[in-house]
Short mmCIF file of N, CA and C in Angstrom, two decimals:
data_model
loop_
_atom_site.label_atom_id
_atom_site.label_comp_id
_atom_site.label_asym_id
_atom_site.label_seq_id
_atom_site.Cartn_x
_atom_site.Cartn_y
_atom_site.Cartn_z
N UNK H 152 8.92 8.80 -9.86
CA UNK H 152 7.91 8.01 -10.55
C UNK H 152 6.66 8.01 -9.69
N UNK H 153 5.55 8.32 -10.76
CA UNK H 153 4.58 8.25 -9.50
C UNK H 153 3.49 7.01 -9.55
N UNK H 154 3.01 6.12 -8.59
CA UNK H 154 2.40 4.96 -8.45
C UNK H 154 1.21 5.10 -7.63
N UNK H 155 0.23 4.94 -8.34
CA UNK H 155 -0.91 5.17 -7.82
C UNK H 155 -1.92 3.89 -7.56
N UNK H 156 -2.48 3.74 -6.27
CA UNK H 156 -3.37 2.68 -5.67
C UNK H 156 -4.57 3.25 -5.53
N UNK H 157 -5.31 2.69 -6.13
CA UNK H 157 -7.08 2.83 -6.83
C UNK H 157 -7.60 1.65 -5.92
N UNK H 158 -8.46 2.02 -4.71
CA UNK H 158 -8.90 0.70 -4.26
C UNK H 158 -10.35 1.27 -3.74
N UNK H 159 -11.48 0.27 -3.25
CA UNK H 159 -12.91 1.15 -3.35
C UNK H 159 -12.57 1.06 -1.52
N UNK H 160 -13.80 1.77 -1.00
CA UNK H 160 -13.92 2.21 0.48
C UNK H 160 -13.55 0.62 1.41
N UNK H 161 -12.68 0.91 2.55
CA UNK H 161 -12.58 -0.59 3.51
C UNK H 161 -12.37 -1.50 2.43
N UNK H 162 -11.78 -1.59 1.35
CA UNK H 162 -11.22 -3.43 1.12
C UNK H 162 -10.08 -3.37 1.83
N UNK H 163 -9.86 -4.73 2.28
CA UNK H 163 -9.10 -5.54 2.80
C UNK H 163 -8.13 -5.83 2.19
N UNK H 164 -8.22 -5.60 0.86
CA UNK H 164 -6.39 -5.91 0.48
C UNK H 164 -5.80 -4.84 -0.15
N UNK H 165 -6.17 -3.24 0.61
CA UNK H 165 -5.46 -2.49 0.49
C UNK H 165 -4.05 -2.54 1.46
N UNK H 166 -3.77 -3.13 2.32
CA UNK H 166 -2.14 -3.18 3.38
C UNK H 166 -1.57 -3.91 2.43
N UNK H 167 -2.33 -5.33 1.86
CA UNK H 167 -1.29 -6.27 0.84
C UNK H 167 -1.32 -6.09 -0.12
N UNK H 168 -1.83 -5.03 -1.23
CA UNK H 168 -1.73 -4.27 -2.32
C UNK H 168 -0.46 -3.18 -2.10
N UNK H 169 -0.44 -2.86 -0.94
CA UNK H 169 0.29 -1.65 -0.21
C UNK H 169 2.15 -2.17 -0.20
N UNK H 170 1.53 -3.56 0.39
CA UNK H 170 3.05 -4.00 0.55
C UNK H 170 3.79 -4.22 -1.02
N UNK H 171 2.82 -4.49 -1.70
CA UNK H 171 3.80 -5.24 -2.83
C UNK H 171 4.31 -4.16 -3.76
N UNK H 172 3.37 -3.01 -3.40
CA UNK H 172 4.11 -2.17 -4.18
C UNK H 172 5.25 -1.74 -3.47
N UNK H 173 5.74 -1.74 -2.31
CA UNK H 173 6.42 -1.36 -1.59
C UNK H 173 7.91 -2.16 -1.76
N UNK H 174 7.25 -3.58 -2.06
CA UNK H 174 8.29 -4.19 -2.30
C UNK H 174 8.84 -4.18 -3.85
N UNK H 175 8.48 -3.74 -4.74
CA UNK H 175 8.89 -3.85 -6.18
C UNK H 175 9.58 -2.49 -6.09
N UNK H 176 8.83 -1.16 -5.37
CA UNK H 176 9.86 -0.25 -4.91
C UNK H 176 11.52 -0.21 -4.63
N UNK H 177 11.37 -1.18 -3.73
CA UNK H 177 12.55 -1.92 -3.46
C UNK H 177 13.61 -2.52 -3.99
N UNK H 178 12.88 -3.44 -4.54
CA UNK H 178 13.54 -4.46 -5.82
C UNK H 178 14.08 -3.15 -6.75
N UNK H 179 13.48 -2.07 -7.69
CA UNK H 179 13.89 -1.78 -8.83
C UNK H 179 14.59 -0.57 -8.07
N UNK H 180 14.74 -0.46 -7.09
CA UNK H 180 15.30 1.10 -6.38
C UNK H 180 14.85 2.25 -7.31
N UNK H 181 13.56 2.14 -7.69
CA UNK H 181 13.45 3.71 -8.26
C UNK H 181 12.41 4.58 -7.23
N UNK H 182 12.86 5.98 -7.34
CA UNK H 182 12.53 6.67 -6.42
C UNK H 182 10.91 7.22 -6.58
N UNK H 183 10.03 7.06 -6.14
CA UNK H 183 8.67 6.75 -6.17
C UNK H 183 7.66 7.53 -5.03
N UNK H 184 6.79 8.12 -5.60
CA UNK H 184 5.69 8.81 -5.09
C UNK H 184 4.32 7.75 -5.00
N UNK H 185 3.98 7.39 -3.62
CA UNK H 185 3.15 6.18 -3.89
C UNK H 185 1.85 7.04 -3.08
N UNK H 186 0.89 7.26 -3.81
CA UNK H 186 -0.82 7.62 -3.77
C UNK H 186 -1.89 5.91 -3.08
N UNK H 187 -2.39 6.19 -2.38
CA UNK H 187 -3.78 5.63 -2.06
C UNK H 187 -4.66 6.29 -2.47
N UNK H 188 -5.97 6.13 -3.42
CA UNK H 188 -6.90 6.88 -3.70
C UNK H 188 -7.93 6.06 -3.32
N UNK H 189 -8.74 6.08 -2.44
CA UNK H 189 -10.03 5.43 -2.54
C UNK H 189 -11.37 5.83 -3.57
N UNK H 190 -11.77 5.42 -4.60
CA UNK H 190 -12.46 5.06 -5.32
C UNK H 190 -14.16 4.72 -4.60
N UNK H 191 -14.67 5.47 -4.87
CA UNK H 191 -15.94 5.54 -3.58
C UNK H 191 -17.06 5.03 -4.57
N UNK H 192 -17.40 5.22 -5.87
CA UNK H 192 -18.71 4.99 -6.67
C UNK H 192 -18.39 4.83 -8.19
N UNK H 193 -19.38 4.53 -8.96
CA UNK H 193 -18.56 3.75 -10.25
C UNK H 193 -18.46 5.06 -11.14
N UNK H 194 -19.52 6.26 -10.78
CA UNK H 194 -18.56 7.43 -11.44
C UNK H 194 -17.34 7.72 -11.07
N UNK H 195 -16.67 7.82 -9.93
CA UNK H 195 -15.52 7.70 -9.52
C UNK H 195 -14.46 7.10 -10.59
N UNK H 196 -15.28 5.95 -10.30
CA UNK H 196 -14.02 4.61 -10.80
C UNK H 196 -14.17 4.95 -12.51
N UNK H 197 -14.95 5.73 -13.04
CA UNK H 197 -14.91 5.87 -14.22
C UNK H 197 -13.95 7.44 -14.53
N UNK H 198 -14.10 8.15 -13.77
CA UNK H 198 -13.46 9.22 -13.75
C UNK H 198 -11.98 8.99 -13.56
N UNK H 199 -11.44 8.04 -13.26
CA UNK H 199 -9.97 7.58 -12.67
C UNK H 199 -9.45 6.39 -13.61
N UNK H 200 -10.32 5.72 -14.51
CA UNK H 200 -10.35 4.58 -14.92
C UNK H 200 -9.93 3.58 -14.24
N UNK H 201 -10.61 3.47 -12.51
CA UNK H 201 -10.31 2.40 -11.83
C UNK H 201 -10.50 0.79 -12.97
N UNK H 202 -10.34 0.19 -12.63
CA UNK H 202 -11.04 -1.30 -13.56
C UNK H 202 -11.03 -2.02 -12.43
N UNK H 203 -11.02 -1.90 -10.60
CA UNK H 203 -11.36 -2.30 -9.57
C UNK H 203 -11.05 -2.37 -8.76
N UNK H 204 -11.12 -2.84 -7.31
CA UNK H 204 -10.49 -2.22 -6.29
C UNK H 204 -9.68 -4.31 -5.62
N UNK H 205 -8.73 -3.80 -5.94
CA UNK H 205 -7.11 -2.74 -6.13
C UNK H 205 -6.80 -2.28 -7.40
N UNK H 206 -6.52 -1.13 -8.08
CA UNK H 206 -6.19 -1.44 -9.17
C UNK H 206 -4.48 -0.48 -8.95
N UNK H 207 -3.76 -0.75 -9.42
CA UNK H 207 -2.26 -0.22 -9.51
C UNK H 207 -1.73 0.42 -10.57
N UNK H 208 -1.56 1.67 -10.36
CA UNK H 208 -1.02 2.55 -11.78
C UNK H 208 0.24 2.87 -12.25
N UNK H 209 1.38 2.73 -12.84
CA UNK H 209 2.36 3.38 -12.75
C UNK H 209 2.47 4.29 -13.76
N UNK H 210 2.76 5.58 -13.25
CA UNK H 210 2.80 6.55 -14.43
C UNK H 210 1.85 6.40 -15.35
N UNK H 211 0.35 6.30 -14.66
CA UNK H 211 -0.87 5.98 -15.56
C UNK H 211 -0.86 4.99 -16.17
N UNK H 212 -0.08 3.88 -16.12
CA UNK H 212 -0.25 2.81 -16.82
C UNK H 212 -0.74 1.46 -15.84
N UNK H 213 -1.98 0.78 -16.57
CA UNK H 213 -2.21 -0.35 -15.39
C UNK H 213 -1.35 -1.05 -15.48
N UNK H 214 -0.88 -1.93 -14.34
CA UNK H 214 0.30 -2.99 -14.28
C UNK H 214 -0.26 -4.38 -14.84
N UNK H 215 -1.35 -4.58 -15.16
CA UNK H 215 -2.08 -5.89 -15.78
C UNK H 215 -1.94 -5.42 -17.39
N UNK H 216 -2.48 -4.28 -17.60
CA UNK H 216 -2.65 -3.86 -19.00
C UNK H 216 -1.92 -3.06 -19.75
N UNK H 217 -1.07 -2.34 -19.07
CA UNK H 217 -0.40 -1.62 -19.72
C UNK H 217 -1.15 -0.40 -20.52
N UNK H 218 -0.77 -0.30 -21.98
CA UNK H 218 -1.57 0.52 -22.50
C UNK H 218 -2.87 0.44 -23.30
N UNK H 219 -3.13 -1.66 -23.04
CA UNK H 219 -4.18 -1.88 -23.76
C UNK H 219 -5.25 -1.76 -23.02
N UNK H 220 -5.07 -1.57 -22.03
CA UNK H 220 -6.74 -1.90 -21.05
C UNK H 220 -7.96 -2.02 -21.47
N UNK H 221 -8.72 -2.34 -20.96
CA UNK H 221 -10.27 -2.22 -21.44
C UNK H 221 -10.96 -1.35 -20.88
N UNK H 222 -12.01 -1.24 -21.56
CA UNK H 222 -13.11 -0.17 -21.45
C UNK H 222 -13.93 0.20 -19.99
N UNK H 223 -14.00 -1.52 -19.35
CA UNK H 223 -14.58 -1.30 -18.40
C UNK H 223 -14.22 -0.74 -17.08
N UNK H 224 -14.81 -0.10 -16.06
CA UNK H 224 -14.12 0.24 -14.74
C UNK H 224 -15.38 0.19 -13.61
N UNK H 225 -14.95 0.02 -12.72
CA UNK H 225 -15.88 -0.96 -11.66
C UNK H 225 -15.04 0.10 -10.06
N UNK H 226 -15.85 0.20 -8.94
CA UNK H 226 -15.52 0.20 -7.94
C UNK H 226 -15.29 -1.23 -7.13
N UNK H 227 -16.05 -2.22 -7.97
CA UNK H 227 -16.12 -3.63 -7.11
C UNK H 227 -14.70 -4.56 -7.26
N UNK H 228 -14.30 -5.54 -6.91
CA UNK H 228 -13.23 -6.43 -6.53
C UNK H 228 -12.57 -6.52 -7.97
N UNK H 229 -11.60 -6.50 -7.73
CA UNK H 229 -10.43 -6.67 -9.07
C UNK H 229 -9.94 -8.28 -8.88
N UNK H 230 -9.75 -8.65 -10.12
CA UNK H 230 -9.14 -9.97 -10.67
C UNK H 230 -8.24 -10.29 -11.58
N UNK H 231 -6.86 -9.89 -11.59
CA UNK H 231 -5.45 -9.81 -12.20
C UNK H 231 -4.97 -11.33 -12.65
N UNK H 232 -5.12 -11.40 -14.04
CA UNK H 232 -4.62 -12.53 -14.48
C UNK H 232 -3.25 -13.04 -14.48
N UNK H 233 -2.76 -13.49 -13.09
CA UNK H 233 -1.28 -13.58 -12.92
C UNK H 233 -0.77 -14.96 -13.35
N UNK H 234 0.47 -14.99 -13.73
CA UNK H 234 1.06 -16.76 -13.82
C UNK H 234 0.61 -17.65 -13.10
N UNK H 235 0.06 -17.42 -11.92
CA UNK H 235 -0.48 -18.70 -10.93
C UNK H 235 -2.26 -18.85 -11.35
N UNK H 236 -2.47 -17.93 -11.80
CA UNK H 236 -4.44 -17.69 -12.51
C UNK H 236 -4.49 -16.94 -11.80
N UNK H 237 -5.90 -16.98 -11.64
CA UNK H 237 -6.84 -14.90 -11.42
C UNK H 237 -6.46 -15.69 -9.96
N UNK H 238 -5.98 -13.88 -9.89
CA UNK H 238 -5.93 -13.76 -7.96
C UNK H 238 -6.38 -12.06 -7.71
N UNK H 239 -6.65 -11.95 -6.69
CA UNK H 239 -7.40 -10.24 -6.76
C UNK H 239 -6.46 -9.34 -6.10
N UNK H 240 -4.81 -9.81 -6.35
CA UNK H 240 -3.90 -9.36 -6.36
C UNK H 240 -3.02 -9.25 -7.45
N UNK H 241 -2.27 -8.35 -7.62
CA UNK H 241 -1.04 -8.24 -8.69
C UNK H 241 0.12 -8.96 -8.17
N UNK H 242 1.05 -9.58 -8.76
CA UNK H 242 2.08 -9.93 -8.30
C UNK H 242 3.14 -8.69 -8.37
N UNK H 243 4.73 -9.11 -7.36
CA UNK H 243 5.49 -8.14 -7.09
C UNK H 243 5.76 -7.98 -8.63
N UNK H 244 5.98 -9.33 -9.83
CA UNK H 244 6.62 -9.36 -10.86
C UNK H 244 5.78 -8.50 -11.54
N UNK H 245 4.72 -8.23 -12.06
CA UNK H 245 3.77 -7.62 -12.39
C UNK H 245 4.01 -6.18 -12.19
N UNK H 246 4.11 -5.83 -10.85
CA UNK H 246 4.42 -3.91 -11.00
C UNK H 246 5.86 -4.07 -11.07
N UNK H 247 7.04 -4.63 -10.72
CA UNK H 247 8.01 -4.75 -11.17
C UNK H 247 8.06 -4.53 -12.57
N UNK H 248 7.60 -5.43 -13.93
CA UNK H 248 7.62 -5.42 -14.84
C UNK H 248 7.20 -3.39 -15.27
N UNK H 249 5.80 -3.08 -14.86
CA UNK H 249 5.64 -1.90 -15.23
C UNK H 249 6.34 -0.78 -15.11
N UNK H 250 7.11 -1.07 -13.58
CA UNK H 250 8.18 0.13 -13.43
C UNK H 250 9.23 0.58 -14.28
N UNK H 251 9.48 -0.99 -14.65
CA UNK H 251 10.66 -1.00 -15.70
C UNK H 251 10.18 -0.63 -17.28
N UNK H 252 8.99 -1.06 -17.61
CA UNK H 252 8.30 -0.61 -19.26
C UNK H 252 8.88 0.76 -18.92
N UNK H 253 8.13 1.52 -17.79
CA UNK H 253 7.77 3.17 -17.71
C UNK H 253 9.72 3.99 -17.75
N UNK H 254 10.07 3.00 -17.28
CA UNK H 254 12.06 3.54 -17.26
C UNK H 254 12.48 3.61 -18.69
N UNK H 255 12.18 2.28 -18.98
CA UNK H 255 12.66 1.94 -20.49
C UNK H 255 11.95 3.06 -22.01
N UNK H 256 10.85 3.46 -21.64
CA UNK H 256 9.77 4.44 -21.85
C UNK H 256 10.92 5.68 -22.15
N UNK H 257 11.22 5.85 -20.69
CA UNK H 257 11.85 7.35 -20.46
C UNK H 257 13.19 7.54 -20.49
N UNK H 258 13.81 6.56 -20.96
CA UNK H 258 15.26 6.12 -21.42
C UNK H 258 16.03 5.89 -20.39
N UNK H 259 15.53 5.76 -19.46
CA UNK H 259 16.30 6.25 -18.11
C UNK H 259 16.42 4.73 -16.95
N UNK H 260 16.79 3.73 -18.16
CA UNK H 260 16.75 2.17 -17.37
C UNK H 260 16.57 0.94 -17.84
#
C-alpha cells in the first residue's frame, strides 16, 4: 500500500505527521510504502493536489476526504477536522480509517 506525506518546505509537524502514520501502520499491520514529498509552491501543491502541509494520502485518497475533497490546494498549513475540532494534524483514527476504506476497496480486508 502506498502512503504518501505532502508537507511544504521545514514544517514542523512533519516527524509528528511521520509518527502517526507510522503508528496506524502498525495498528492495521498492512505492509506499506511510506513517501515524504515536500510540496515547495502552490503550483506544486496543485500539481499533487496537496490541500496543505501535512496533507496524507493513502492510495491517493486524502485521509480527511476521501474521495470527496475539495477543489482547493495550498502549500500553506493544513487544518483536519478531527473529533476533538480542527487540529493541523490527522488523527491515528483518521489514516487508520483510510487504510482500511482502501483494503475494503481491494477486497483484501
Amino acid at each position: 500500500m502506498n502512503i504518501v506525506l505532502y508537507v511544504a518546505t521545514d514544517d514542523p509537524l512533519t516527524g509528528d505527521a511521520r509518527a502517526l502514520i507510522d503508528e496506524a501502520v502498525r495498528d492495521t499491520g498492512v505492509d506499506a510504502e511510506i513517501e515524504t514529498r515536500v510540496v515547495t509552491s502552490m503550483d506544486d501543491a496543485k500539481s499533487v493536489r496537496c490541500l496543505g502541509s501535512p496533507t496524507v494520502r493513502v492510495e491517493g485518497l486524502d485521509v480527511e476526504y476521501g474521495d470527496r475533497e475539495p477543489p482547493e490546494t495550498t502549500n500553506g498549513e493544513r487544518y483536519y477536522g478531527t473529533p476533538d475540532g480542527w487540529a493541523r494534524l490527522p488523527t491515528v483514527g483518521m489514516i487508520v480509517f483510510a487504510i482500511n476504506e482502501v483494503r475494503a476497496a481491494r477486497g483484501s480486508g
